[in-house]
Amino acid sequence: MRKQVVFFWSKEHKDKFLTDEYKYPTFRCFASKASERFDYFLAFGEETHQGKGIFKPVFKFKDNKLIKHLHKVNADIVLKYDLELEGDRGNARFIYDLGFNEMCKSKIDTYRFLSEFSPQTHLCQSEEQFVAAIKEIETEKFVVKPNRGVCGRDVYILGKDNVKIPQNLKPILSEEGVIVQEFIGTSQGCPGVTGSTHDLRLSMINDRNIMASVSLPAPGSLVANWHQGAVVTEVDVERLPLSVRNFRDQVHEKIKREYGNMMYNIDLGVTPHGPKLIELNSPIAFPRPDWKCTDLYLSNLIGYIDLLPLP
């Protein structure tokens, strides 16, 4: 029996789905390939989830058109792009593991699990803890960011003479908390990849590093995140230096022992003392349509969904 797979994302994507903007050609290519293997549907907007993993209205992609499906769909697998699936999801399962995803979302949980690969990190939920954490940091600069932040938002790189928490982080201080983290200097670059400050992303599917990219911060910034103006380019996985490959394999081995076969990103920076983990992301983003790895990524994603057990 073919799996019922639903791609769940916000409604503004519907008007852009047939354009060549951003990654939409990749999304269409995946829709075509996934439709050969599964009953594959697109659901645009949180209101399409009627509860218990049932979606309506949904669309199929056929002959380069979005065709409205006349019946509700009881999803087996849900891929979500930029929406949370609220309420009872019934028997539908996400493409990612909920426990692993939660660990990735919480930067302090990631640090506690992978501390041997990470810069020194502290969770602060009061201004007193914030001041105390700064005293523990050994580097001249330190990083402050939300414990559950995304897209590089509200990330600050400060000097140790600054003991005041950024104003817009104060509202979350006593709840989810903020992270104070040792600054990792990557200005010497990554051999064979870049000669400057960077954030290297390695994407893992099916026990394999199928995609890599490097982000270079905007001029005058040290935050290497695309949402904050960084330039992102594809990296040939085979060109990664040995130190990065060894680091990747050690991180992956520990994740696999604890969680099994996960699909995720490793974000790291190469320092004078070797690679250091920045964060994990789950699930992983789609590649850009002109990247060489795109077909490999899509075939591995389909293989990953195919192997997911159903309740």
PDB file of C-alpha atoms in Angstrom:
ATOM      1  CA  MET A   1       0.000   0.000   0.000  1.00  0.00           C
ATOM      2  CA  ARG A   2       1.371   3.429  -0.958  1.00  0.00           C
ATOM      3  CA  LYS A   3       2.133   5.821   1.863  1.00  0.00           C
ATOM      4  CA  GLN A   4       0.049   8.981   2.128  1.00  0.00           C
ATOM      5  CA  VAL A   5       2.647  11.776   2.342  1.00  0.00           C
ATOM      6  CA  VAL A   6       1.673  15.407   2.979  1.00  0.00           C
ATOM      7  CA  PHE A   7       3.984  18.414   2.581  1.00  0.00           C
ATOM      8  CA  PHE A   8       2.564  20.960   5.064  1.00  0.00           C
ATOM      9  CA  TRP A   9       3.560  24.608   4.730  1.00  0.00           C
ATOM     10  CA  SER A  10       2.200  28.147   4.926  1.00  0.00           C
ATOM     11  CA  LYS A  11      -0.320  29.394   2.369  1.00  0.00           C
ATOM     12  CA  GLU A  12       1.917  32.044   0.747  1.00  0.00           C
ATOM     13  CA  HIS A  13       3.898  29.231  -0.873  1.00  0.00           C
ATOM     14  CA  LYS A  14       0.917  28.251  -3.006  1.00  0.00           C
ATOM     15  CA  ASP A  15       1.182  31.352  -5.209  1.00  0.00           C
ATOM     16  CA  LYS A  16       4.938  30.876  -5.617  1.00  0.00           C
ATOM     17  CA  PHE A  17       5.042  27.123  -6.093  1.00  0.00           C
ATOM     18  CA  LEU A  18       5.015  27.262  -9.905  1.00  0.00           C
ATOM     19  CA  THR A  19       7.605  30.056 -10.113  1.00  0.00           C
ATOM     20  CA  ASP A  20      11.381  29.815 -10.449  1.00  0.00           C
ATOM     21  CA  GLU A  21      11.991  31.833  -7.294  1.00  0.00           C
ATOM     22  CA  TYR A  22      14.251  30.529  -4.525  1.00  0.00           C
ATOM     23  CA  LYS A  23      13.956  26.716  -4.171  1.00  0.00           C
ATOM     24  CA  TYR A  24      10.578  26.206  -5.845  1.00  0.00           C
ATOM     25  CA  PRO A  25      12.062  24.299  -8.817  1.00  0.00           C
ATOM     26  CA  THR A  26      13.560  21.869  -6.278  1.00  0.00           C
ATOM     27  CA  PHE A  27      10.212  21.531  -4.505  1.00  0.00           C
ATOM     28  CA  ARG A  28       8.503  20.755  -7.825  1.00  0.00           C
ATOM     29  CA  CYS A  29      11.157  18.216  -8.763  1.00  0.00           C
ATOM     30  CA  PHE A  30      10.670  16.495  -5.421  1.00  0.00           C
ATOM     31  CA  ALA A  31       6.888  16.538  -5.866  1.00  0.00           C
ATOM     32  CA  SER A  32       7.252  14.767  -9.230  1.00  0.00           C
ATOM     33  CA  LYS A  33       9.654  12.138  -7.891  1.00  0.00           C
ATOM     34  CA  ALA A  34       7.736  11.591  -4.649  1.00  0.00           C
ATOM     35  CA  SER A  35       4.461  11.147  -6.578  1.00  0.00           C
ATOM     36  CA  GLU A  36       6.003   8.163  -8.380  1.00  0.00           C
ATOM     37  CA  ARG A  37       6.625   6.381  -5.078  1.00  0.00           C
ATOM     38  CA  PHE A  38       3.889   7.703  -2.747  1.00  0.00           C
ATOM     39  CA  ASP A  39       0.483   9.355  -2.762  1.00  0.00           C
ATOM     40  CA  TYR A  40       2.004  12.795  -2.366  1.00  0.00           C
ATOM     41  CA  PHE A  41       0.004  15.911  -1.502  1.00  0.00           C
ATOM     42  CA  LEU A  42       0.655  19.572  -0.776  1.00  0.00           C
ATOM     43  CA  ALA A  43      -1.260  21.348   2.010  1.00  0.00           C
ATOM     44  CA  PHE A  44      -0.967  25.145   2.104  1.00  0.00           C
ATOM     45  CA  GLY A  45      -1.934  26.797   5.396  1.00  0.00           C
ATOM     46  CA  GLU A  46      -2.440  25.692   8.984  1.00  0.00           C
ATOM     47  CA  GLU A  47      -6.220  25.594   8.510  1.00  0.00           C
ATOM     48  CA  THR A  48      -5.812  22.652   6.096  1.00  0.00           C
ATOM     49  CA  HIS A  49      -5.054  20.394   9.070  1.00  0.00           C
ATOM     50  CA  GLN A  50      -8.448  19.298  10.347  1.00  0.00           C
ATOM     51  CA  GLY A  51      -6.957  17.351  13.238  1.00  0.00           C
ATOM     52  CA  LYS A  52      -5.732  13.786  13.780  1.00  0.00           C
ATOM     53  CA  GLY A  53      -3.451  13.976  10.741  1.00  0.00           C
ATOM     54  CA  ILE A  54      -6.330  14.664   8.328  1.00  0.00           C
ATOM     55  CA  PHE A  55      -5.813  17.379   5.699  1.00  0.00           C
ATOM     56  CA  LYS A  56      -8.222  19.198   3.393  1.00  0.00           C
ATOM     57  CA  PRO A  57      -7.981  20.882   0.977  1.00  0.00           C
ATOM     58  CA  VAL A  58      -4.804  19.445  -0.514  1.00  0.00           C
ATOM     59  CA  PHE A  59      -3.246  19.542  -3.972  1.00  0.00           C
ATOM     60  CA  LYS A  60      -1.390  17.143  -6.206  1.00  0.00           C
ATOM     61  CA  PHE A  61       1.350  18.273  -8.585  1.00  0.00           C
ATOM     62  CA  LYS A  62       0.870  16.918 -12.105  1.00  0.00           C
ATOM     63  CA  ASP A  63       1.827  18.150 -15.579  1.00  0.00           C
ATOM     64  CA  ASN A  64       3.436  21.194 -13.980  1.00  0.00           C
ATOM     65  CA  LYS A  65       0.120  22.198 -12.393  1.00  0.00           C
ATOM     66  CA  LEU A  66      -1.356  22.186  -8.899  1.00  0.00           C
ATOM     67  CA  ILE A  67      -4.522  20.104  -9.051  1.00  0.00           C
ATOM     68  CA  LYS A  68      -6.976  20.267  -6.172  1.00  0.00           C
ATOM     69  CA  HIS A  69      -7.723  16.877  -4.635  1.00  0.00           C
ATOM     70  CA  LEU A  70     -11.429  16.338  -4.022  1.00  0.00           C
ATOM     71  CA  HIS A  71     -11.134  14.246  -0.851  1.00  0.00           C
ATOM     72  CA  LYS A  72      -9.572  14.609   2.549  1.00  0.00           C
ATOM     73  CA  VAL A  73      -6.235  12.883   3.109  1.00  0.00           C
ATOM     74  CA  ASN A  74      -5.348  10.877   6.202  1.00  0.00           C
ATOM     75  CA  ALA A  75      -1.575  11.360   6.265  1.00  0.00           C
ATOM     76  CA  ASP A  76       0.884   8.614   7.122  1.00  0.00           C
ATOM     77  CA  ILE A  77       3.920  10.935   6.888  1.00  0.00           C
ATOM     78  CA  VAL A  78       4.041  14.719   7.283  1.00  0.00           C
ATOM     79  CA  LEU A  79       6.859  16.916   6.010  1.00  0.00           C
ATOM     80  CA  LYS A  80       6.495  20.380   7.518  1.00  0.00           C
ATOM     81  CA  TYR A  81       8.312  23.363   6.088  1.00  0.00           C
ATOM     82  CA  ASP A  82       7.520  26.475   8.116  1.00  0.00           C
ATOM     83  CA  LEU A  83       4.460  25.536  10.152  1.00  0.00           C
ATOM     84  CA  GLU A  84       3.916  23.594  13.355  1.00  0.00           C
ATOM     85  CA  LEU A  85       1.303  20.852  13.236  1.00  0.00           C
ATOM     86  CA  GLU A  86      -0.971  21.905  16.084  1.00  0.00           C
ATOM     87  CA  GLY A  87      -3.398  19.653  17.910  1.00  0.00           C
ATOM     88  CA  ASP A  88      -3.905  15.917  17.718  1.00  0.00           C
ATOM     89  CA  ARG A  89      -1.941  14.444  14.813  1.00  0.00           C
ATOM     90  CA  GLY A  90      -3.587  11.023  15.047  1.00  0.00           C
ATOM     91  CA  ASN A  91      -1.468   8.270  13.525  1.00  0.00           C
ATOM     92  CA  ALA A  92       0.452  10.645  11.257  1.00  0.00           C
ATOM     93  CA  ARG A  93       4.168  10.710  11.939  1.00  0.00           C
ATOM     94  CA  PHE A  94       6.615  13.449  11.146  1.00  0.00           C
ATOM     95  CA  ILE A  95       9.508  12.781   8.841  1.00  0.00           C
ATOM     96  CA  TYR A  96      11.769  13.501  11.804  1.00  0.00           C
ATOM     97  CA  ASP A  97      11.940  11.991  15.285  1.00  0.00           C
ATOM     98  CA  LEU A  98      10.182  14.230  17.820  1.00  0.00           C
ATOM     99  CA  GLY A  99      12.672  13.561  20.616  1.00  0.00           C
ATOM    100  CA  PHE A 100      15.660  14.247  18.402  1.00  0.00           C
ATOM    101  CA  ASN A 101      14.019  17.340  16.944  1.00  0.00           C
ATOM    102  CA  GLU A 102      13.359  18.719  20.423  1.00  0.00           C
ATOM    103  CA  MET A 103      16.999  18.183  21.374  1.00  0.00           C
ATOM    104  CA  CYS A 104      18.074  20.084  18.252  1.00  0.00           C
ATOM    105  CA  LYS A 105      15.719  22.982  19.008  1.00  0.00           C
ATOM    106  CA  SER A 106      17.141  23.483  22.504  1.00  0.00           C
ATOM    107  CA  LYS A 107      20.731  24.667  22.262  1.00  0.00           C
ATOM    108  CA  ILE A 108      21.452  23.784  25.875  1.00  0.00           C
ATOM    109  CA  ASP A 109      20.141  20.236  25.341  1.00  0.00           C
ATOM    110  CA  THR A 110      22.355  19.929  22.253  1.00  0.00           C
ATOM    111  CA  TYR A 111      25.329  21.102  24.316  1.00  0.00           C
ATOM    112  CA  ARG A 112      24.617  18.670  27.144  1.00  0.00           C
ATOM    113  CA  PHE A 113      24.390  15.781  24.694  1.00  0.00           C
ATOM    114  CA  LEU A 114      27.411  16.773  22.573  1.00  0.00           C
ATOM    115  CA  SER A 115      29.511  18.839  24.995  1.00  0.00           C
ATOM    116  CA  GLU A 116      32.778  17.207  23.936  1.00  0.00           C
ATOM    117  CA  PHE A 117      32.312  18.672  20.433  1.00  0.00           C
ATOM    118  CA  SER A 118      31.014  22.089  21.495  1.00  0.00           C
ATOM    119  CA  PRO A 119      32.258  25.441  22.787  1.00  0.00           C
ATOM    120  CA  GLN A 120      31.598  26.145  26.472  1.00  0.00           C
ATOM    121  CA  THR A 121      27.871  26.929  26.822  1.00  0.00           C
ATOM    122  CA  HIS A 122      25.651  28.161  29.670  1.00  0.00           C
ATOM    123  CA  LEU A 123      21.876  28.494  29.987  1.00  0.00           C
ATOM    124  CA  CYS A 124      20.829  31.729  31.707  1.00  0.00           C
ATOM    125  CA  GLN A 125      17.351  32.413  33.057  1.00  0.00           C
ATOM    126  CA  SER A 126      18.148  35.469  35.159  1.00  0.00           C
ATOM    127  CA  GLU A 127      20.422  38.490  34.883  1.00  0.00           C
ATOM    128  CA  GLU A 128      22.496  37.133  37.772  1.00  0.00           C
ATOM    129  CA  GLN A 129      23.099  33.892  35.866  1.00  0.00           C
ATOM    130  CA  PHE A 130      23.992  35.939  32.781  1.00  0.00           C
ATOM    131  CA  VAL A 131      26.706  37.870  34.648  1.00  0.00           C
ATOM    132  CA  ALA A 132      28.025  34.683  36.270  1.00  0.00           C
ATOM    133  CA  ALA A 133      28.179  32.868  32.917  1.00  0.00           C
ATOM    134  CA  ILE A 134      30.249  35.637  31.332  1.00  0.00           C
ATOM    135  CA  LYS A 135      32.841  35.201  34.106  1.00  0.00           C
ATOM    136  CA  GLU A 136      33.122  31.516  33.188  1.00  0.00           C
ATOM    137  CA  ILE A 137      33.823  32.220  29.511  1.00  0.00           C
ATOM    138  CA  GLU A 138      37.541  32.158  28.676  1.00  0.00           C
ATOM    139  CA  THR A 139      37.433  33.882  25.274  1.00  0.00           C
ATOM    140  CA  GLU A 140      37.499  37.685  24.951  1.00  0.00           C
ATOM    141  CA  LYS A 141      34.266  37.634  22.950  1.00  0.00           C
ATOM    142  CA  PHE A 142      31.171  35.591  23.710  1.00  0.00           C
ATOM    143  CA  VAL A 143      27.903  34.773  21.943  1.00  0.00           C
ATOM    144  CA  VAL A 144      24.429  35.484  23.317  1.00  0.00           C
ATOM    145  CA  LYS A 145      21.333  34.026  21.662  1.00  0.00           C
ATOM    146  CA  PRO A 146      17.911  32.572  22.471  1.00  0.00           C
ATOM    147  CA  ASN A 147      18.032  28.998  23.688  1.00  0.00           C
ATOM    148  CA  ARG A 148      15.419  28.062  21.076  1.00  0.00           C
ATOM    149  CA  GLY A 149      16.254  30.662  18.442  1.00  0.00           C
ATOM    150  CA  VAL A 150      16.094  30.067  14.684  1.00  0.00           C
ATOM    151  CA  CYS A 151      17.449  31.624  11.490  1.00  0.00           C
ATOM    152  CA  GLY A 152      20.258  33.496  13.234  1.00  0.00           C
ATOM    153  CA  ARG A 153      17.791  35.934  14.802  1.00  0.00           C
ATOM    154  CA  ASP A 154      18.803  37.833  17.945  1.00  0.00           C
ATOM    155  CA  VAL A 155      22.371  36.507  17.909  1.00  0.00           C
ATOM    156  CA  TYR A 156      24.857  38.900  19.524  1.00  0.00           C
ATOM    157  CA  ILE A 157      28.633  38.713  19.666  1.00  0.00           C
ATOM    158  CA  LEU A 158      29.806  40.840  22.590  1.00  0.00           C
ATOM    159  CA  GLY A 159      32.953  41.689  24.514  1.00  0.00           C
ATOM    160  CA  LYS A 160      33.408  40.537  28.110  1.00  0.00           C
ATOM    161  CA  ASP A 161      33.210  44.120  29.329  1.00  0.00           C
ATOM    162  CA  ASN A 162      29.520  44.049  28.347  1.00  0.00           C
ATOM    163  CA  VAL A 163      27.588  42.529  31.244  1.00  0.00           C
ATOM    164  CA  LYS A 164      24.159  43.811  30.217  1.00  0.00           C
ATOM    165  CA  ILE A 165      21.827  41.404  28.496  1.00  0.00           C
ATOM    166  CA  PRO A 166      20.507  42.731  25.153  1.00  0.00           C
ATOM    167  CA  GLN A 167      17.162  44.439  25.723  1.00  0.00           C
ATOM    168  CA  ASN A 168      15.117  42.348  23.294  1.00  0.00           C
ATOM    169  CA  LEU A 169      16.269  39.097  24.974  1.00  0.00           C
ATOM    170  CA  LYS A 170      14.989  40.110  28.396  1.00  0.00           C
ATOM    171  CA  PRO A 171      11.372  38.961  27.777  1.00  0.00           C
ATOM    172  CA  ILE A 172      12.489  35.351  27.200  1.00  0.00           C
ATOM    173  CA  LEU A 173      15.104  35.263  29.952  1.00  0.00           C
ATOM    174  CA  SER A 174      12.955  33.694  32.691  1.00  0.00           C
ATOM    175  CA  GLU A 175      11.149  31.329  30.314  1.00  0.00           C
ATOM    176  CA  GLU A 176      13.102  29.543  27.589  1.00  0.00           C
ATOM    177  CA  GLY A 177      16.269  31.350  28.625  1.00  0.00           C
ATOM    178  CA  VAL A 178      19.255  32.605  26.687  1.00  0.00           C
ATOM    179  CA  ILE A 179      22.552  30.978  25.858  1.00  0.00           C
ATOM    180  CA  VAL A 180      25.937  32.440  26.735  1.00  0.00           C
ATOM    181  CA  GLN A 181      28.549  30.655  24.675  1.00  0.00           C
ATOM    182  CA  GLU A 182      32.269  30.817  24.091  1.00  0.00           C
ATOM    183  CA  PHE A 183      33.083  32.599  20.832  1.00  0.00           C
ATOM    184  CA  ILE A 184      34.722  30.327  18.282  1.00  0.00           C
ATOM    185  CA  GLY A 185      37.078  32.127  15.933  1.00  0.00           C
ATOM    186  CA  THR A 186      36.949  30.776  12.381  1.00  0.00           C
ATOM    187  CA  SER A 187      38.732  33.642  10.601  1.00  0.00           C
ATOM    188  CA  GLN A 188      41.562  31.376   9.455  1.00  0.00           C
ATOM    189  CA  GLY A 189      39.062  29.518   7.285  1.00  0.00           C
ATOM    190  CA  CYS A 190      38.528  25.874   6.397  1.00  0.00           C
ATOM    191  CA  PRO A 191      41.214  24.255   4.182  1.00  0.00           C
ATOM    192  CA  GLY A 192      39.991  23.623   0.643  1.00  0.00           C
ATOM    193  CA  VAL A 193      36.680  25.391   1.336  1.00  0.00           C
ATOM    194  CA  THR A 194      37.234  29.019   2.379  1.00  0.00           C
ATOM    195  CA  GLY A 195      39.954  31.244   3.765  1.00  0.00           C
ATOM    196  CA  SER A 196      37.755  33.364   6.026  1.00  0.00           C
ATOM    197  CA  THR A 197      35.110  33.407   8.771  1.00  0.00           C
ATOM    198  CA  HIS A 198      32.471  30.794   8.030  1.00  0.00           C
ATOM    199  CA  ASP A 199      29.733  28.407   9.102  1.00  0.00           C
ATOM    200  CA  LEU A 200      30.007  24.979   7.483  1.00  0.00           C
ATOM    201  CA  ARG A 201      26.820  22.907   7.169  1.00  0.00           C
ATOM    202  CA  LEU A 202      26.867  19.133   6.613  1.00  0.00           C
ATOM    203  CA  SER A 203      23.566  17.406   5.809  1.00  0.00           C
ATOM    204  CA  MET A 204      23.046  13.790   6.805  1.00  0.00           C
ATOM    205  CA  ILE A 205      20.461  11.385   5.347  1.00  0.00           C
ATOM    206  CA  ASN A 206      20.501   7.589   5.433  1.00  0.00           C
ATOM    207  CA  ASP A 207      23.830   7.416   7.291  1.00  0.00           C
ATOM    208  CA  ARG A 208      25.465   9.531   4.602  1.00  0.00           C
ATOM    209  CA  ASN A 209      26.701  13.115   4.219  1.00  0.00           C
ATOM    210  CA  ILE A 210      24.832  13.924   0.998  1.00  0.00           C
ATOM    211  CA  MET A 211      25.136  17.713   0.998  1.00  0.00           C
ATOM    212  CA  ALA A 212      27.470  20.421   2.291  1.00  0.00           C
ATOM    213  CA  SER A 213      27.459  24.207   2.122  1.00  0.00           C
ATOM    214  CA  VAL A 214      29.408  27.119   3.534  1.00  0.00           C
ATOM    215  CA  SER A 215      27.995  30.445   4.746  1.00  0.00           C
ATOM    216  CA  LEU A 216      30.167  33.569   4.716  1.00  0.00           C
ATOM    217  CA  PRO A 217      28.900  36.511   6.811  1.00  0.00           C
ATOM    218  CA  ALA A 218      27.911  39.842   5.311  1.00  0.00           C
ATOM    219  CA  PRO A 219      30.620  42.541   5.393  1.00  0.00           C
ATOM    220  CA  GLY A 220      31.101  43.837   8.932  1.00  0.00           C
ATOM    221  CA  SER A 221      29.245  40.902  10.515  1.00  0.00           C
ATOM    222  CA  LEU A 222      30.439  37.755  12.280  1.00  0.00           C
ATOM    223  CA  VAL A 223      27.054  35.983  12.010  1.00  0.00           C
ATOM    224  CA  ALA A 224      27.226  33.526   9.110  1.00  0.00           C
ATOM    225  CA  ASN A 225      23.523  32.924   8.505  1.00  0.00           C
ATOM    226  CA  TRP A 226      21.674  33.286   5.192  1.00  0.00           C
ATOM    227  CA  HIS A 227      18.693  34.944   6.896  1.00  0.00           C
ATOM    228  CA  GLN A 228      21.093  37.595   8.224  1.00  0.00           C
ATOM    229  CA  GLY A 229      22.693  38.375   4.869  1.00  0.00           C
ATOM    230  CA  ALA A 230      25.368  35.687   4.602  1.00  0.00           C
ATOM    231  CA  VAL A 231      26.378  34.285   1.209  1.00  0.00           C
ATOM    232  CA  VAL A 232      25.765  30.513   0.938  1.00  0.00           C
ATOM    233  CA  THR A 233      27.515  28.277  -1.606  1.00  0.00           C
ATOM    234  CA  GLU A 234      27.598  24.551  -2.180  1.00  0.00           C
ATOM    235  CA  VAL A 235      30.657  22.577  -1.094  1.00  0.00           C
ATOM    236  CA  ASP A 236      31.747  19.278  -2.629  1.00  0.00           C
ATOM    237  CA  VAL A 237      31.539  16.738   0.210  1.00  0.00           C
ATOM    238  CA  GLU A 238      34.599  14.973  -1.207  1.00  0.00           C
ATOM    239  CA  ARG A 239      36.656  18.173  -0.730  1.00  0.00           C
ATOM    240  CA  LEU A 240      36.041  18.426   2.997  1.00  0.00           C
ATOM    241  CA  PRO A 241      39.298  18.286   4.967  1.00  0.00           C
ATOM    242  CA  LEU A 242      40.078  15.168   6.974  1.00  0.00           C
ATOM    243  CA  SER A 243      39.619  16.978  10.304  1.00  0.00           C
ATOM    244  CA  VAL A 244      36.052  17.922   9.334  1.00  0.00           C
ATOM    245  CA  ARG A 245      35.230  14.429   8.056  1.00  0.00           C
ATOM    246  CA  ASN A 246      36.523  12.829  11.255  1.00  0.00           C
ATOM    247  CA  PHE A 247      34.576  15.323  13.375  1.00  0.00           C
ATOM    248  CA  ARG A 248      31.405  14.681  11.355  1.00  0.00           C
ATOM    249  CA  ASP A 249      31.753  10.921  11.733  1.00  0.00           C
ATOM    250  CA  GLN A 250      32.250  11.125  15.498  1.00  0.00           C
ATOM    251  CA  VAL A 251      29.215  13.367  15.973  1.00  0.00           C
ATOM    252  CA  HIS A 252      27.103  11.157  13.710  1.00  0.00           C
ATOM    253  CA  GLU A 253      28.151   7.988  15.506  1.00  0.00           C
ATOM    254  CA  LYS A 254      27.034   9.360  18.879  1.00  0.00           C
ATOM    255  CA  ILE A 255      23.702  10.568  17.441  1.00  0.00           C
ATOM    256  CA  LYS A 256      23.091   7.223  15.758  1.00  0.00           C
ATOM    257  CA  ARG A 257      23.785   5.272  18.953  1.00  0.00           C
ATOM    258  CA  GLU A 258      21.270   7.362  20.893  1.00  0.00           C
ATOM    259  CA  TYR A 259      18.562   8.092  18.293  1.00  0.00           C
ATOM    260  CA  GLY A 260      19.025   5.731  15.355  1.00  0.00           C
ATOM    261  CA  ASN A 261      18.966   6.779  11.707  1.00  0.00           C
ATOM    262  CA  MET A 262      18.178  10.522  11.800  1.00  0.00           C
ATOM    263  CA  MET A 263      18.051  13.185   9.084  1.00  0.00           C
ATOM    264  CA  TYR A 264      19.748  16.406  10.213  1.00  0.00           C
ATOM    265  CA  ASN A 265      22.333  19.163   9.685  1.00  0.00           C
ATOM    266  CA  ILE A 266      25.597  19.607  11.539  1.00  0.00           C
ATOM    267  CA  ASP A 267      26.615  23.283  11.662  1.00  0.00           C
ATOM    268  CA  LEU A 268      30.271  23.721  12.591  1.00  0.00           C
ATOM    269  CA  GLY A 269      33.187  26.112  12.418  1.00  0.00           C
ATOM    270  CA  VAL A 270      36.842  25.238  11.934  1.00  0.00           C
ATOM    271  CA  THR A 271      39.013  26.893  14.591  1.00  0.00           C
ATOM    272  CA  PRO A 272      42.785  26.832  15.207  1.00  0.00           C
ATOM    273  CA  HIS A 273      42.017  24.010  17.660  1.00  0.00           C
ATOM    274  CA  GLY A 274      39.952  21.996  15.192  1.00  0.00           C
ATOM    275  CA  PRO A 275      36.237  21.888  14.312  1.00  0.00           C
ATOM    276  CA  LYS A 276      33.647  22.966  16.870  1.00  0.00           C
ATOM    277  CA  LEU A 277      29.902  22.287  16.807  1.00  0.00           C
ATOM    278  CA  ILE A 278      27.670  25.353  16.429  1.00  0.00           C
ATOM    279  CA  GLU A 279      24.281  23.631  16.361  1.00  0.00           C
ATOM    280  CA  LEU A 280      22.184  20.823  14.932  1.00  0.00           C
ATOM    281  CA  ASN A 281      19.089  21.274  12.749  1.00  0.00           C
ATOM    282  CA  SER A 282      16.327  18.773  12.065  1.00  0.00           C
ATOM    283  CA  PRO A 283      14.890  18.263   9.526  1.00  0.00           C
ATOM    284  CA  ILE A 284      17.268  19.546   6.871  1.00  0.00           C
ATOM    285  CA  ALA A 285      16.589  22.205   4.252  1.00  0.00           C
ATOM    286  CA  PHE A 286      16.145  21.453   0.558  1.00  0.00           C
ATOM    287  CA  PRO A 287      19.080  22.271  -1.743  1.00  0.00           C
ATOM    288  CA  ARG A 288      18.984  25.015  -4.322  1.00  0.00           C
ATOM    289  CA  PRO A 289      18.005  23.847  -7.814  1.00  0.00           C
ATOM    290  CA  ASP A 290      21.433  24.523  -9.362  1.00  0.00           C
ATOM    291  CA  TRP A 291      23.408  22.590  -6.747  1.00  0.00           C
ATOM    292  CA  LYS A 292      25.120  19.437  -7.966  1.00  0.00           C
ATOM    293  CA  CYS A 293      23.866  17.415  -5.015  1.00  0.00           C
ATOM    294  CA  THR A 294      20.156  18.065  -5.689  1.00  0.00           C
ATOM    295  CA  ASP A 295      19.302  14.751  -7.375  1.00  0.00           C
ATOM    296  CA  LEU A 296      21.257  12.828  -4.740  1.00  0.00           C
ATOM    297  CA  TYR A 297      19.449  14.696  -1.981  1.00  0.00           C
ATOM    298  CA  LEU A 298      15.989  14.055  -3.452  1.00  0.00           C
ATOM    299  CA  SER A 299      16.585  10.356  -4.057  1.00  0.00           C
ATOM    300  CA  ASN A 300      17.906   9.930  -0.494  1.00  0.00           C
ATOM    301  CA  LEU A 301      14.962  11.826   0.968  1.00  0.00           C
ATOM    302  CA  ILE A 302      12.535   9.554  -0.868  1.00  0.00           C
ATOM    303  CA  GLY A 303      14.506   6.536   0.337  1.00  0.00           C
ATOM    304  CA  TYR A 304      14.387   7.853   3.896  1.00  0.00           C
ATOM    305  CA  ILE A 305      10.587   8.292   3.770  1.00  0.00           C
ATOM    306  CA  ASP A 306      10.215   4.864   2.205  1.00  0.00           C
ATOM    307  CA  LEU A 307      12.009   3.263   5.168  1.00  0.00           C
ATOM    308  CA  LEU A 308      10.057   5.092   7.884  1.00  0.00           C
ATOM    309  CA  PRO A 309       7.913   2.610   9.816  1.00  0.00           C
ATOM    310  CA  LEU A 310       4.236   3.387  10.241  1.00  0.00           C
ATOM    311  CA  PRO A 311       2.348   3.001  13.543  1.00  0.00           C
TER     312      PRO A 311
END
